[in-house]
Amino acid sequence: MASANVSKLELTNKEHETSRGSSSLWVEAFKNLFRNPSAIIGMGVIGFLILVALTAPIVATHDPETPLFGAPGETGRLPGKPPCVPALGCDDTLHYLGLDLNARDQFSRILFGARQSLFVGSVTIAVAIFAGTLLGITAGYAGGWVDNAIMRVMDVLLAFPSLLLAISIVTILGPGLMNALLGITITFIPQYARLSRASVLSLKEQEFVTAERALGAGPLRIVIDHILPNSITPIIVQGTLGIGTAVLDAAALSFLGLGAQPPQAEWGLMLSEARNRVFTEPHLVFFPGIAIMITVLGFNLLGDGMRDALDPRLNRN
Amino acid sequence: MLQFIIRRLVSSIPVLIGIMVVTFTLARAIPGDPCRSVLGERATDTICDAFIERNGLNKPLPTQFAIYFSNVIRGDFGDSLRFGRPVSDLLIERLPTTLELGAVALSFAVIVGVPLGIISAYRHKSIFDVGTMLGANIGVSMPVFWLGLMLAYLFGVLLRDTPLALPPGGRLTPGASPEPFYLVWGLVAEGEQAGNLLLFLSRLNVLNAILTLNSELFVDAIRHLILPAVAVGTIPMAIIARMTRSSLLEVLSQDYVRTARAKGLAEFAVVVRHAMSNSLLPVVTVIGLNFGLLVGGAVLTETIFGLTGVGRTLVDSITSRDYTIVQGFTVLLAIAFVIINMVVDILYGYLDPRIRIS
């Protein structure tokens, strides 16, 4: 009897330790994240972009969608004269990055473009993670024909080159930023479904899940309390890296005329509008592209850093 | 091994059928009337009725699918609604452009990416390593179409009068009309398929130049390929460099590498013979997976460099609702993707016995 009590006490102590251990695992992960140079740079870049997106109406010198015909700097469009761009050494005007082909202030358009890119990137991935995880967990937990049906559909979606699939979907839905967002989301769903299904399969048979089931917990409870928290790390990492790809895909769709529509200030669309003038006014192509690159780079760096910081396998090394 | 290959082949059949169903459904779901978008102003009701009848668009959808399915199996992709020519003819005409672009881009990615990854791993945490990984990070973050435009500007305008100048568009210098190798060799094709094959091969400019020993054509074709291929290949190159580095790093820390060093093997033998052969396994997979990126890159790059390849034709066809081309090209690209992944899996199984058994 006494020994039974002792072992019970030991058990509670152990339980206590494990629960404390799991919370400190997260604290440890965050500490690691803030020690990781690429994560810090990534967070810095993303923080800056969020700031730009939020303060765009205050910082922007002009309305991003209003043409400023006759403004100083538009003279640069006259034949034989180079365009006047203060950032490139011309101090003629108030338009830091010059005017675009419709005489709109490019600096303001780029600031406002940050809103579109961050919005598309984060919403796409959030929806894709939600839908993909739901499908993956259902497939993994239910097994049998449900698993087969869901995963074969995912296989087929993965069999298409992603940009091609997104183009096809947007063509059906009609061009526009929202439809582009939906098209890209669909191409992203399979990878989260696969990822979460794999986690469910490996966790489902573990002893702590079996124990919970023996105690009478229903499938929903097990999924929410045990499977989700244990499978979320790879999904978060994949999601952060995915935002970068989503931003690139959205820009590509806009570039092909299927995403954002004029006069929206969207970086891919700005590139598309200026692409035939690249030989005479390269700055109209250069700056929106740099903006896209910095955004994608920010998310990629953060994603890489998170993978290093959150992967317990790497921590122990 | 044979069992592994058969298992892998059988498991791709449902995916291939799924691809056909999805492509068929997507092509039918594109809004708008194909007749009016193809014939434009000329489309009267009578003409459209005849058009729909001729193309079988009035039959029930399952029947249309059955016809389509049996045709695809036989290699018949129907006639393009817009060009009025068989899709297979258009493919013979335009696939070489994309194939050449993809092949050069992938070669660039592998030839540059793998050595960069190896040196970074070997000189782990050196300036070279940090620089390469930073470069690789920037490489995967660049929009393909932006890189293409910037390269065109840099080499086509800024460096125009230097020896580094490169043409910013097209496949060959305007006016150049290379003689097909089969004419030079006096080959006469027997049968339609052999003729198509000769035509297809002769449209691969680089190959045609080699076969006809035409150095001028060879240089011209390569010069036109460099910029688009670098644009398409940069992202795969960065991914390959990162993958090579991380997998070599993992292998270099393993016991058998230490053993190899301990028994006094030369450093070169340790890295090249022992470590590299194992570390390049995951790289094979990455190269296979990059096919999707290459296709996406080709769509965008062909648009920028004015190349009439498969990617650009596909995008044009989607906007002009040319169902047959969209179906045919998408199915072919997706099937190619499945086959490439299958080949990669089999290759992987061949290289790594552990995969075969599981």
mmCIF file of C-alpha atoms in Angstrom, chain A residues 38 41 152 155-165 167-169 171-174 241 248 251-253 255-256 258 267-268 271-272 274-276 278-283 285-290 292-298 300-301 304 307 313, chain B residues 14-20 22-23 25-27 29-31 134 137-138 140-146 149-150 152-153 156-157 168 235 242 250 291-293 295-297 299-300 303-304 314-315 318-319 321 326 329-331 333-335 337-338 341:
data_model
loop_
_atom_site.group_PDB
_atom_site.id
_atom_site.type_symbol
_atom_site.label_atom_id
_atom_site.label_comp_id
_atom_site.label_asym_id
_atom_site.label_seq_id
_atom_site.Cartn_x
_atom_site.Cartn_y
_atom_site.Cartn_z
ATOM 1 C CA SER A 38 18.434 35.044 -39.614
ATOM 2 C CA ILE A 41 16.785 39.931 -39.483
ATOM 3 C CA ARG A 152 -5.701 11.029 -53.541
ATOM 4 C CA ASP A 155 -1.968 13.953 -54.754
ATOM 5 C CA VAL A 156 -3.725 15.103 -57.913
ATOM 6 C CA LEU A 157 -3.510 18.757 -56.853
ATOM 7 C CA LEU A 158 0.189 18.312 -56.101
ATOM 8 C CA ALA A 159 0.717 16.751 -59.523
ATOM 9 C CA PHE A 160 0.173 20.131 -61.179
ATOM 10 C CA PRO A 161 2.930 22.716 -61.302
ATOM 11 C CA SER A 162 1.588 25.176 -58.713
ATOM 12 C CA LEU A 163 1.610 28.354 -60.795
ATOM 13 C CA LEU A 164 -0.172 26.520 -63.617
ATOM 14 C CA LEU A 165 -2.911 25.334 -61.269
ATOM 15 C CA ILE A 167 -3.544 30.317 -63.320
ATOM 16 C CA SER A 168 -6.216 27.787 -64.309
ATOM 17 C CA ILE A 169 -8.278 28.425 -61.176
ATOM 18 C CA THR A 171 -9.111 31.964 -65.157
ATOM 19 C CA ILE A 172 -12.280 30.185 -64.088
ATOM 20 C CA LEU A 173 -13.039 32.553 -61.226
ATOM 21 C CA GLY A 174 -12.128 35.644 -63.229
ATOM 22 C CA LEU A 241 8.214 29.955 -45.596
ATOM 23 C CA LEU A 248 5.759 35.649 -55.220
ATOM 24 C CA ALA A 251 2.901 38.987 -57.865
ATOM 25 C CA ALA A 252 3.288 36.533 -60.767
ATOM 26 C CA LEU A 253 -0.482 36.312 -61.254
ATOM 27 C CA PHE A 255 2.107 40.283 -63.645
ATOM 28 C CA LEU A 256 0.143 38.031 -66.020
ATOM 29 C CA LEU A 258 -4.844 37.742 -63.506
ATOM 30 C CA TRP A 267 3.887 45.403 -56.913
ATOM 31 C CA GLY A 268 3.326 42.621 -59.470
ATOM 32 C CA LEU A 271 5.953 45.497 -62.854
ATOM 33 C CA SER A 272 3.493 44.314 -65.464
ATOM 34 C CA ALA A 274 6.066 49.011 -66.771
ATOM 35 C CA ARG A 275 7.564 45.927 -68.360
ATOM 36 C CA ASN A 276 7.496 47.224 -71.922
ATOM 37 C CA VAL A 278 12.180 48.438 -69.053
ATOM 38 C CA PHE A 279 14.752 49.584 -71.614
ATOM 39 C CA THR A 280 13.905 53.270 -71.304
ATOM 40 C CA GLU A 281 12.624 53.601 -67.728
ATOM 41 C CA PRO A 282 14.129 50.711 -65.788
ATOM 42 C CA HIS A 283 13.449 52.344 -62.409
ATOM 43 C CA VAL A 285 10.593 47.888 -62.934
ATOM 44 C CA PHE A 286 13.499 47.971 -60.507
ATOM 45 C CA PHE A 287 11.817 49.328 -57.367
ATOM 46 C CA PRO A 288 8.643 47.190 -57.243
ATOM 47 C CA GLY A 289 10.795 44.108 -57.825
ATOM 48 C CA ILE A 290 13.128 45.064 -54.981
ATOM 49 C CA ILE A 292 8.815 42.050 -53.562
ATOM 50 C CA MET A 293 12.265 40.584 -53.011
ATOM 51 C CA ILE A 294 12.708 42.206 -49.598
ATOM 52 C CA THR A 295 9.290 41.007 -48.448
ATOM 53 C CA VAL A 296 9.877 37.427 -49.560
ATOM 54 C CA LEU A 297 13.396 37.470 -48.124
ATOM 55 C CA GLY A 298 12.033 38.613 -44.754
ATOM 56 C CA ASN A 300 12.195 33.198 -45.781
ATOM 57 C CA LEU A 301 14.775 34.310 -43.218
ATOM 58 C CA ASP A 304 14.639 29.388 -41.696
ATOM 59 C CA ARG A 307 13.041 25.926 -38.247
ATOM 60 C CA ARG A 313 16.173 17.552 -33.000
ATOM 61 C CA PRO B 14 -4.980 6.901 -60.154
ATOM 62 C CA VAL B 15 -3.060 10.190 -60.076
ATOM 63 C CA LEU B 16 -2.848 10.256 -63.865
ATOM 64 C CA ILE B 17 -6.601 9.606 -64.201
ATOM 65 C CA GLY B 18 -7.246 12.268 -61.564
ATOM 66 C CA ILE B 19 -5.163 14.733 -63.565
ATOM 67 C CA MET B 20 -7.296 14.118 -66.652
ATOM 68 C CA VAL B 22 -9.270 17.818 -63.125
ATOM 69 C CA THR B 23 -7.975 19.261 -66.407
ATOM 70 C CA THR B 25 -13.305 19.912 -65.473
ATOM 71 C CA LEU B 26 -11.153 23.042 -65.232
ATOM 72 C CA ALA B 27 -11.221 23.562 -68.994
ATOM 73 C CA ALA B 29 -15.454 25.489 -66.084
ATOM 74 C CA ILE B 30 -13.678 28.422 -67.751
ATOM 75 C CA PRO B 31 -16.499 30.950 -68.157
ATOM 76 C CA LEU B 134 22.900 34.816 -48.217
ATOM 77 C CA ASN B 137 18.337 33.251 -49.777
ATOM 78 C CA ILE B 138 18.176 36.266 -52.059
ATOM 79 C CA VAL B 140 14.875 32.153 -53.842
ATOM 80 C CA SER B 141 13.251 35.468 -52.951
ATOM 81 C CA MET B 142 13.468 37.086 -56.377
ATOM 82 C CA PRO B 143 10.449 37.144 -58.679
ATOM 83 C CA VAL B 144 11.457 35.246 -61.830
ATOM 84 C CA PHE B 145 9.901 37.833 -64.151
ATOM 85 C CA TRP B 146 11.675 40.695 -62.425
ATOM 86 C CA LEU B 149 13.562 41.959 -67.035
ATOM 87 C CA MET B 150 16.566 43.195 -65.068
ATOM 88 C CA ALA B 152 17.502 41.897 -70.188
ATOM 89 C CA TYR B 153 18.129 45.523 -69.230
ATOM 90 C CA GLY B 156 20.765 44.199 -73.518
ATOM 91 C CA VAL B 157 21.073 47.912 -72.748
ATOM 92 C CA PRO B 168 17.347 40.431 -74.635
ATOM 93 C CA ILE B 235 15.547 29.704 -57.860
ATOM 94 C CA ARG B 242 21.106 24.907 -49.905
ATOM 95 C CA GLU B 250 24.828 16.086 -42.009
ATOM 96 C CA PHE B 291 10.269 20.597 -62.443
ATOM 97 C CA GLY B 292 7.186 22.463 -61.217
ATOM 98 C CA LEU B 293 9.285 25.567 -60.590
ATOM 99 C CA VAL B 295 7.381 25.134 -65.662
ATOM 100 C CA GLY B 296 6.154 28.128 -63.668
ATOM 101 C CA GLY B 297 9.382 29.947 -64.483
ATOM 102 C CA VAL B 299 5.540 30.536 -68.333
ATOM 103 C CA LEU B 300 6.784 33.870 -66.987
ATOM 104 C CA THR B 303 6.407 35.951 -71.832
ATOM 105 C CA ILE B 304 9.262 38.344 -71.081
ATOM 106 C CA LEU B 314 -0.710 27.896 -72.522
ATOM 107 C CA VAL B 315 -1.275 31.255 -70.861
ATOM 108 C CA ILE B 318 -6.315 30.212 -71.200
ATOM 109 C CA THR B 319 -7.152 33.846 -71.829
ATOM 110 C CA ARG B 321 -10.494 29.970 -73.996
ATOM 111 C CA VAL B 326 -5.333 24.138 -72.300
ATOM 112 C CA PHE B 329 -0.776 21.105 -72.599
ATOM 113 C CA THR B 330 -1.808 20.955 -68.929
ATOM 114 C CA VAL B 331 -2.306 17.199 -69.061
ATOM 115 C CA LEU B 333 2.877 18.952 -68.242
ATOM 116 C CA ALA B 334 1.201 17.260 -65.288
ATOM 117 C CA ILE B 335 1.926 13.808 -66.713
ATOM 118 C CA PHE B 337 5.667 15.999 -63.669
ATOM 119 C CA VAL B 338 4.303 12.647 -62.424
ATOM 120 C CA ASN B 341 8.794 12.221 -59.879
#
